[in-house]
Short mmCIF file of C-alpha atoms in Angstrom, two decimals:
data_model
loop_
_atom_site.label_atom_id
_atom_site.label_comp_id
_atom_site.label_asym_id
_atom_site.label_seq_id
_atom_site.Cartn_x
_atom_site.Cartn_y
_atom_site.Cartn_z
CA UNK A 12 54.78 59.34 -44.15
CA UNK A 13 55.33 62.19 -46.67
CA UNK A 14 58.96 63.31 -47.74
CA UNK A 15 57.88 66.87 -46.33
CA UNK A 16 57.20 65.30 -42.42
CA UNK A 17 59.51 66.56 -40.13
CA UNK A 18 61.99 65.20 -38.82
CA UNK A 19 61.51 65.94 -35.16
CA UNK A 20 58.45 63.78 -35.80
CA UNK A 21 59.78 60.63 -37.76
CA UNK A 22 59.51 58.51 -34.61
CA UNK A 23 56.34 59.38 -33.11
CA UNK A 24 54.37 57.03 -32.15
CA UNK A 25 50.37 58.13 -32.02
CA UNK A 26 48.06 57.14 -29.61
CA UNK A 27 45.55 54.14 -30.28
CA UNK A 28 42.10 54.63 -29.36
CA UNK A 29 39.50 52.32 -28.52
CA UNK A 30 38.08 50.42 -31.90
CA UNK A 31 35.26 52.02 -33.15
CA UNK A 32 34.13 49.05 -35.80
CA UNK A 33 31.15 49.98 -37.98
CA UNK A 34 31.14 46.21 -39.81
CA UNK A 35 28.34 45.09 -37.17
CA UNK A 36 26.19 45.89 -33.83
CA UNK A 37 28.41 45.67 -30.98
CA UNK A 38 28.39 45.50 -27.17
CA UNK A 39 30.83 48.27 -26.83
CA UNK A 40 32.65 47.90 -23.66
CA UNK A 41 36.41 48.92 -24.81
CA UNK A 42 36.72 52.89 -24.50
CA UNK A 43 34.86 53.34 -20.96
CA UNK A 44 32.12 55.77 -22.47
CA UNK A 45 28.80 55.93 -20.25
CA UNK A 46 25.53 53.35 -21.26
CA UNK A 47 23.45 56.05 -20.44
CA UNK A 48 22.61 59.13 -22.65
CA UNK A 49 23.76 62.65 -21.73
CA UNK A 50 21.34 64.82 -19.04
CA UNK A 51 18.09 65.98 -20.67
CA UNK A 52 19.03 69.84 -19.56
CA UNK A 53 22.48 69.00 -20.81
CA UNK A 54 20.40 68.29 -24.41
CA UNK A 55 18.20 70.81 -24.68
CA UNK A 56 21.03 73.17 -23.73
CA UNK A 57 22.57 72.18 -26.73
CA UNK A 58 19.97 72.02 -28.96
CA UNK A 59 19.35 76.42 -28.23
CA UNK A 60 23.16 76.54 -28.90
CA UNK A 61 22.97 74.74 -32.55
CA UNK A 62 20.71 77.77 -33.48
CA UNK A 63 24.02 79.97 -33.15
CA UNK A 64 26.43 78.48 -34.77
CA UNK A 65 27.50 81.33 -37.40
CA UNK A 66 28.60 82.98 -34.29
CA UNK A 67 31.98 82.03 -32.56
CA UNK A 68 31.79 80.70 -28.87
CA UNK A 69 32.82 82.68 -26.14
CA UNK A 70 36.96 81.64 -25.44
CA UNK A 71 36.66 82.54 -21.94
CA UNK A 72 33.81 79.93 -21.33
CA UNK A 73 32.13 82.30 -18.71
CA UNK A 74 28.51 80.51 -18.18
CA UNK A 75 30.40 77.73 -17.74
CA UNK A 76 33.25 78.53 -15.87
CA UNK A 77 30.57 79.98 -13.06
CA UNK A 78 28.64 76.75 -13.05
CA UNK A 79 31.55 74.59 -12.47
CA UNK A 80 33.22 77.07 -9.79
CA UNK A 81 30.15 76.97 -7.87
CA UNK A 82 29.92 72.65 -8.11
CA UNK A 83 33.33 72.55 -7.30
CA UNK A 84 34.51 75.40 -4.91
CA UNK A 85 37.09 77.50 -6.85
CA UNK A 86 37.56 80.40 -8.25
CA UNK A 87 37.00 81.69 -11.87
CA UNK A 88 40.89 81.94 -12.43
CA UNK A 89 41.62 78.73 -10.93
CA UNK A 90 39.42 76.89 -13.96
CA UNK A 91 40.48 76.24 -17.49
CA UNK A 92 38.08 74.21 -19.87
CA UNK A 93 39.38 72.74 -22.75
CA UNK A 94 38.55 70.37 -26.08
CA UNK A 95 38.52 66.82 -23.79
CA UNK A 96 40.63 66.43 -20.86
CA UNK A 97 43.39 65.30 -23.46
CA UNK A 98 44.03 68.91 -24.92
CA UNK A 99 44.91 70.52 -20.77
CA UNK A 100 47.08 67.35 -20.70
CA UNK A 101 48.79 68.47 -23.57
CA UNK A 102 49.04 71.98 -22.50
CA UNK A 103 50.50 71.20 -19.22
CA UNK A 104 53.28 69.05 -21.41
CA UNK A 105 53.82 72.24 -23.14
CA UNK A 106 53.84 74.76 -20.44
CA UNK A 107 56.12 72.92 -17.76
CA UNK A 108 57.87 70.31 -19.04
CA UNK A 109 61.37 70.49 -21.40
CA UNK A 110 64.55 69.20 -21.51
CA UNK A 111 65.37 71.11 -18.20
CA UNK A 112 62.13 69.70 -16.51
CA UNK A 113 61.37 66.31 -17.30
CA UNK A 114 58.08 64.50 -16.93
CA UNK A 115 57.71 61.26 -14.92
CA UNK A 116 54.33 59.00 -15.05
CA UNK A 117 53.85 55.35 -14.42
CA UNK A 118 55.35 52.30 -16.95
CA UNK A 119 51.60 51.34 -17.36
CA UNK A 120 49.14 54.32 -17.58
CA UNK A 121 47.05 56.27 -19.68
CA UNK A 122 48.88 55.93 -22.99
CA UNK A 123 48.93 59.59 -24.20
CA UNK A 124 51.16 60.71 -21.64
CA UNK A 125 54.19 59.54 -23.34
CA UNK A 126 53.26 60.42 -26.43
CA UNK A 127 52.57 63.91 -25.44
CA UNK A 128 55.99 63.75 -24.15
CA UNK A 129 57.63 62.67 -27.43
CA UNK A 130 55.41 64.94 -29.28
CA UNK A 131 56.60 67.61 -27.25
CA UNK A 132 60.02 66.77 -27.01
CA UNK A 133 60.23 66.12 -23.17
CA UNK A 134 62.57 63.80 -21.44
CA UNK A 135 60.44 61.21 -19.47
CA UNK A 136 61.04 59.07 -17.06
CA UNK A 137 58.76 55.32 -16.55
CA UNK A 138 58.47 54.29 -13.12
CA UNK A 139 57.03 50.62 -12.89
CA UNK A 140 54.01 49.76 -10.87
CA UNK A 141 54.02 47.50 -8.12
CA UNK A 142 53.69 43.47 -8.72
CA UNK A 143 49.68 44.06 -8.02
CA UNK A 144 49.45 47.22 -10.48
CA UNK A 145 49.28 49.94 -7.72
CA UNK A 146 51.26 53.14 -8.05
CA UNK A 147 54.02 53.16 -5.15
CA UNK A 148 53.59 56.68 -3.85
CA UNK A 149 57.60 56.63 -2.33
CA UNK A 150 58.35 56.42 -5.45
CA UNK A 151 57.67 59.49 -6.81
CA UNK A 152 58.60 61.55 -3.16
CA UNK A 153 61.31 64.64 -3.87
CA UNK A 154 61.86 63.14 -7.16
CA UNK A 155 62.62 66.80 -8.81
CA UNK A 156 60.30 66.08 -12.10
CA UNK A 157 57.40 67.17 -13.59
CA UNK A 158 54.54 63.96 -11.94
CA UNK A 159 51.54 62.75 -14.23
CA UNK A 160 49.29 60.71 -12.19
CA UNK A 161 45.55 58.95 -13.33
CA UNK A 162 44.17 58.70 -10.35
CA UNK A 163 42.12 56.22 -10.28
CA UNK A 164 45.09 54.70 -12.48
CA UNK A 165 44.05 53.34 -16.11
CA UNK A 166 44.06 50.74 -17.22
CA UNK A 167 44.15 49.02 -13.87
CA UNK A 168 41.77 50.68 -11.68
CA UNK A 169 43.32 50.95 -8.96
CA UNK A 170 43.57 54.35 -6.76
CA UNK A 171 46.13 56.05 -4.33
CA UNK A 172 44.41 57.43 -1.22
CA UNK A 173 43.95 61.23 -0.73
CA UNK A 174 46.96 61.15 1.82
CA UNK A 175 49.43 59.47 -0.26
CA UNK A 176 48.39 62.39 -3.54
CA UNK A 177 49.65 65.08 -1.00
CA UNK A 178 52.87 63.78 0.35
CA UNK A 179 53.74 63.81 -3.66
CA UNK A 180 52.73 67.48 -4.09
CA UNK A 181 54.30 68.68 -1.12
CA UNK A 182 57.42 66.94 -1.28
CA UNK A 183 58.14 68.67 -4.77
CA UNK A 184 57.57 72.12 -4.43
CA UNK A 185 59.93 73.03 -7.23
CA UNK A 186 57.59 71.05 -9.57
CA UNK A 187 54.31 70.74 -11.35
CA UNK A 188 52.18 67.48 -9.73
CA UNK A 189 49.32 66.99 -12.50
CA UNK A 190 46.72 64.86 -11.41
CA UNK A 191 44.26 63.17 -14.10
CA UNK A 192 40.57 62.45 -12.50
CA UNK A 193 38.86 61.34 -15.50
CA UNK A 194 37.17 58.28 -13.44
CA UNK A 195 37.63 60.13 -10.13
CA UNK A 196 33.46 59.88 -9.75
CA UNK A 197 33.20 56.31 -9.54
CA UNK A 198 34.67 56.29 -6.26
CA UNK A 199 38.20 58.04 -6.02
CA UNK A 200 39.19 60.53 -4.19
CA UNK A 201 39.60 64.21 -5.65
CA UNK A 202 42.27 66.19 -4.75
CA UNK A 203 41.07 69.68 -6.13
CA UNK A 204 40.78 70.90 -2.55
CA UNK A 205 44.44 70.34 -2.18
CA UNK A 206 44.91 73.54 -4.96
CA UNK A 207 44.18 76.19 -2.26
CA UNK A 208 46.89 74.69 -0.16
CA UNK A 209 49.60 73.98 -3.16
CA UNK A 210 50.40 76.13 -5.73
CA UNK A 211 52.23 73.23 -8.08
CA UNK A 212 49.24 70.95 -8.01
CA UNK A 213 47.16 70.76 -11.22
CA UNK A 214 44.17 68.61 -11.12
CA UNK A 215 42.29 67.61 -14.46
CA UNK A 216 38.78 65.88 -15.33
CA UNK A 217 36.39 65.18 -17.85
CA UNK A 218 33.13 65.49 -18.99
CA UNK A 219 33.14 62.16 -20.86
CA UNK A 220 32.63 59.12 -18.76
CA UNK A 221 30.63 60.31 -15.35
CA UNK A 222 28.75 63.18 -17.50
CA UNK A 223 27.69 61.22 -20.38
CA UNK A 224 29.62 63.88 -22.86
CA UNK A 225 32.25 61.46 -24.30
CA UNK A 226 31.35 62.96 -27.96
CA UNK A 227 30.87 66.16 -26.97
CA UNK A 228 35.18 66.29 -25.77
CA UNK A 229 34.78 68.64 -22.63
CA UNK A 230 37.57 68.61 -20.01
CA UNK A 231 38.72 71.32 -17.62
CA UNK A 232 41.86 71.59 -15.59
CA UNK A 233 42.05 73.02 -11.68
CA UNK A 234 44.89 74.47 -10.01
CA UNK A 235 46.40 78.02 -8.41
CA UNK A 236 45.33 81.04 -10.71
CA UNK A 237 49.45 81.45 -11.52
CA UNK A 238 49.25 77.91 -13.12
CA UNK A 239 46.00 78.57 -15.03
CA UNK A 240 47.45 81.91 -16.30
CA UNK A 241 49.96 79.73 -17.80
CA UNK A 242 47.96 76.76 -19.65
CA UNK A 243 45.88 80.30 -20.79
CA UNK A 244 48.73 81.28 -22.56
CA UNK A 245 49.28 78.15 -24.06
CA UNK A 246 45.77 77.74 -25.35
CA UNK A 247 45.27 81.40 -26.69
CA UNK A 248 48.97 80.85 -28.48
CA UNK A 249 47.08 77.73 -30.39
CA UNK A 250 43.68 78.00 -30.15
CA UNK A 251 41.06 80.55 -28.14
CA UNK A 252 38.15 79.29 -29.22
CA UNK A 253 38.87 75.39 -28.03
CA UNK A 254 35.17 74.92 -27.12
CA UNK A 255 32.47 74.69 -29.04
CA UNK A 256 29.07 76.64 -28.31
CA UNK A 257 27.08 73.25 -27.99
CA UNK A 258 29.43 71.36 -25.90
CA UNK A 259 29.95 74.60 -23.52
CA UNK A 260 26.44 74.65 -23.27
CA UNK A 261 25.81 71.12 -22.66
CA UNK A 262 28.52 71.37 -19.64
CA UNK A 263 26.16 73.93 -17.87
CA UNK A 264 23.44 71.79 -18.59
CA UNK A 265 24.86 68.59 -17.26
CA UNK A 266 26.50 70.69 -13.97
CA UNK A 267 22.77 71.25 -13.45
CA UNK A 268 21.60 67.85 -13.62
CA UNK A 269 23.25 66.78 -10.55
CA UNK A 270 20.76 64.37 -9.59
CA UNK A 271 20.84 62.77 -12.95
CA UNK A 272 24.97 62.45 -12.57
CA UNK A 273 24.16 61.23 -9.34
CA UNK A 274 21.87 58.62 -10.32
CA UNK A 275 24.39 57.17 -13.23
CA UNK A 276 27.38 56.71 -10.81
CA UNK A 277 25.48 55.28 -8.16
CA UNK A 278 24.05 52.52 -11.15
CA UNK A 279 27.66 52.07 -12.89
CA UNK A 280 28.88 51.72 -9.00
CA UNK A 281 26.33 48.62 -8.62
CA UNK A 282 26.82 46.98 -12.09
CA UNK A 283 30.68 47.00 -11.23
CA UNK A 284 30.19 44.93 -8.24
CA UNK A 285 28.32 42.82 -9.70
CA UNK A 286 30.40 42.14 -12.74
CA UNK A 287 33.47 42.02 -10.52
CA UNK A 288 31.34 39.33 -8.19
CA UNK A 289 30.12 37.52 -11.59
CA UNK A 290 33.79 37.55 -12.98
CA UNK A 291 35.34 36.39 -9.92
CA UNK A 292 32.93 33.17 -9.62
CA UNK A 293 33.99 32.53 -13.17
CA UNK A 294 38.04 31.90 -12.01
CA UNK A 295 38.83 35.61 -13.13
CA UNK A 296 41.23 37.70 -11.37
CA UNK A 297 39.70 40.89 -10.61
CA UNK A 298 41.66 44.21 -9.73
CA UNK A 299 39.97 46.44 -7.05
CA UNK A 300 38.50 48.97 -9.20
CA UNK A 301 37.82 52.61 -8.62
CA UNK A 302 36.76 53.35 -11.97
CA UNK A 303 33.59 52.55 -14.59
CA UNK A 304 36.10 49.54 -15.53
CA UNK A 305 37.05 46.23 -13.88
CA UNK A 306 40.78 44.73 -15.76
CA UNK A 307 40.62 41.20 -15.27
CA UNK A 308 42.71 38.33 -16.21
CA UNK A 309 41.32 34.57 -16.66
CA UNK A 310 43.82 31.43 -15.85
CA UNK A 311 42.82 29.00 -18.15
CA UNK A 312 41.72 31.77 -20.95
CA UNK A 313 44.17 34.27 -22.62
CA UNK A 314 43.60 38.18 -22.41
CA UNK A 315 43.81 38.29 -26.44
CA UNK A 316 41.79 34.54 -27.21
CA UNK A 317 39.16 36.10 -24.67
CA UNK A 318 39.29 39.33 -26.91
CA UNK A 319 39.01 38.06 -30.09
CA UNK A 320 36.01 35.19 -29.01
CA UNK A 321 34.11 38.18 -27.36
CA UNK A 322 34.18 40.29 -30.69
CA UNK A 323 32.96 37.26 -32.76
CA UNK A 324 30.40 37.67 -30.38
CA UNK A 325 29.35 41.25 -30.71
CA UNK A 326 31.11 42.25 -27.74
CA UNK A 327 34.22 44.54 -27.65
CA UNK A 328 36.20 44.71 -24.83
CA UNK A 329 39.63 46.62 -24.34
CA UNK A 330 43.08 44.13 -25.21
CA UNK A 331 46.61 45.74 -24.50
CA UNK A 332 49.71 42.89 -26.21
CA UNK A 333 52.34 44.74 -24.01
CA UNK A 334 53.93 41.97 -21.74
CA UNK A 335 53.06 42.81 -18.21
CA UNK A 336 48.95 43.22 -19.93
CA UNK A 337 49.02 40.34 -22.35
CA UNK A 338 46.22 38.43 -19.68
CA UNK A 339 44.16 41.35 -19.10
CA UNK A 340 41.05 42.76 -20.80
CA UNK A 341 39.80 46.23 -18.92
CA UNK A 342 36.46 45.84 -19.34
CA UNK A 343 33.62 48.84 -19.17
CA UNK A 344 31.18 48.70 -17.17
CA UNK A 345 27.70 48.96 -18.82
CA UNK A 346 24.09 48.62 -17.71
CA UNK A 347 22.98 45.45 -16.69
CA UNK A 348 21.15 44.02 -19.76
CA UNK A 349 25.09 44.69 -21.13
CA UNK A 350 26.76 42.75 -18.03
CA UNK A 351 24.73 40.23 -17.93
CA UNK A 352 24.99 39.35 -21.73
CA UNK A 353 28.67 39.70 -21.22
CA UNK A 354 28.98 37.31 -18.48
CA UNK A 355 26.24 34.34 -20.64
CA UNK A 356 29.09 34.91 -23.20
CA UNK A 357 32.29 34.67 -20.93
CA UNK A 358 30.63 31.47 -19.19
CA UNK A 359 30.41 29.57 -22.82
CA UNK A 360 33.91 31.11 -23.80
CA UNK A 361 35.52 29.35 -20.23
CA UNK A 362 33.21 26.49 -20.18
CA UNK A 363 34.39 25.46 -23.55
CA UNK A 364 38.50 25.70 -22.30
CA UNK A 365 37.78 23.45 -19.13
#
């Protein structure tokens, strides 16, 4: 770092994405994006917009913000859309949480929460997952913090039932409950219905992995209109125009599409059962996924050997070295000519170790 960075910053640590490697042709099946392209209307919607780009896009996101209202039930001041469901994430840091009202989130998790936390200053709190990865909902009952939850959980896959979402919302009344749904339409439940009945519950997706939009970064955050008034004041205090005039477009274009969303969760819902069946026949340990990713662990093969022999084999999967992960690979689920090249690989990785 420069002698001019800040101080308050000096121990940051960022946030790693996914490799993006440009030295060869990969597999990619590391940062959970979809195998299949974004909606045709979603495209041509995009294409009109590209004609306008001298002109600023609209900050209030109105064609938009109707289309999703009517897909999901709410109303127009109950919606905020944002730059990729990381940027509400970040707003909701900044809005609710502070030394007075500290943020609590799983030990393993999506890993920007803490580091929005340190980037923001906020006191956090790590509570550890159970011995088979799930989130302990008790845990997290009257706790008296500001709760970040991925439900379905990430990296692990695994997700809390409706039921167990609202005892955590309604036993902390006194405290924001954010709720990440980024794989929530792979077979999760959504709690966004539960925002008409709690006032503290904020509820966030994506357009990027069920939508096809990963590039495009479109997220959107749901919750009581006081809530969204709030992350509104945030965002016009930083910056108003957060979405583009493609990607807004694109979002009413995909909304549109529903049959074609339809279509690509029911196939990534197939190919994960069939990896996880594949997987499992090959000695793998296989966590119950909700998401378009299985994390699985082999006995006889090492998470980071199994990495590292897949990329030499034009495959990229996703390798975490913290201690409780070191076995695991999460794993993205793909289309089938993708699974089943992964699996003729994995069998000649494990074949060669027994």
């Amino acid at each position: 770092m420069s002698r001019f960075f800040s101080k308050k910053y000096e121990k940051l640590i960022p946030y790693t994405p996914g490799e993006q490697p440009k030295d060869q042709q990969y597999i990619k099946l590391n940062t959970n994006e979809s195998p299949f392209p974004p909606s045709p209307k979603a495209q041509e919607m995009a294409k009109i917009e590209a004609e306008k780009l001298e002109l600023y896009s609209d900050p209030e996101c109105r064609d938009l913000v109707a289309a999703a209202c009517a897909e999901l039930g709410v109303g127009q001041d109950e919606i905020l859309f944002t730059n990729g469901s990381d940027e509400i994430l970040n707003f909701a840091f900044m809005a609710f949480c502070d030394e007075e009202h500290p943020a609590v989130f799983p030990d393993i998790t999506y890993g920007f929460y803490s580091v929005f936390a340190r980037l923001n200053g906020v006191p956090y709190t790590e509570i550890p997952l159970r011995d088979d990865f799930s989130v302990n909902a008790d845990d997290y009952i009257g706790i008296g913090k500001n709760i970040f939850i991925a439900n379905p959980n990430a990296p692990t896959g695994i997700a809390l039932p409706l039921s167990d979402i609202e005892r955590i919302v309604k036993s902390n009344p006194e405290n924001v409950v954010v709720v990440d749904e980024a794989y929530v339409d792979f077979g999760g439940e959504s709690a966004i219905g539960l925002i008409h009945k709690y006032d503290n519950l904020l509820v966030t997706q994506t357009f990027s992995k069920s939508r096809s939009m990963a590039g495009a970064r479109l997220g959107f955050g749901v919750g009581a209109s006081s809530i969204i008034r709030d992350l509104n004041t945030v965002k016009y205090s930083t910056n108003p125009y957060n979405v583009n005039r493609m990607t807004m477009a694109a979002g009413v274009g995909a909304l549109a599409d529903r049959d074609y969303f339809e279509q690509n969760c029911r196939e990534i819902k197939k190919n994960r059962v069939w990896l996880t069946d594949e997987l499992r026949r090959l000695g793998f340990s296989v966590l119950d996924s909700k998401t378009n990713f299985v994390f699985a662990a082999h006995g006889k093969v090492g998470g980071r050997e199994l990495y590292l022999k897949l990329k030499e084999n034009g495959i990229l999967v996703r390798h975490f070295e913290t201690e409780r992960l070191k076995d695991y690979n999460r794993i993205t689920i793909g289309s089938m000519e993708q699974m089943k090249a992964l699996i003729d690989t994995v069998k000649k990785i494990t074949e060669e170790k027994i």
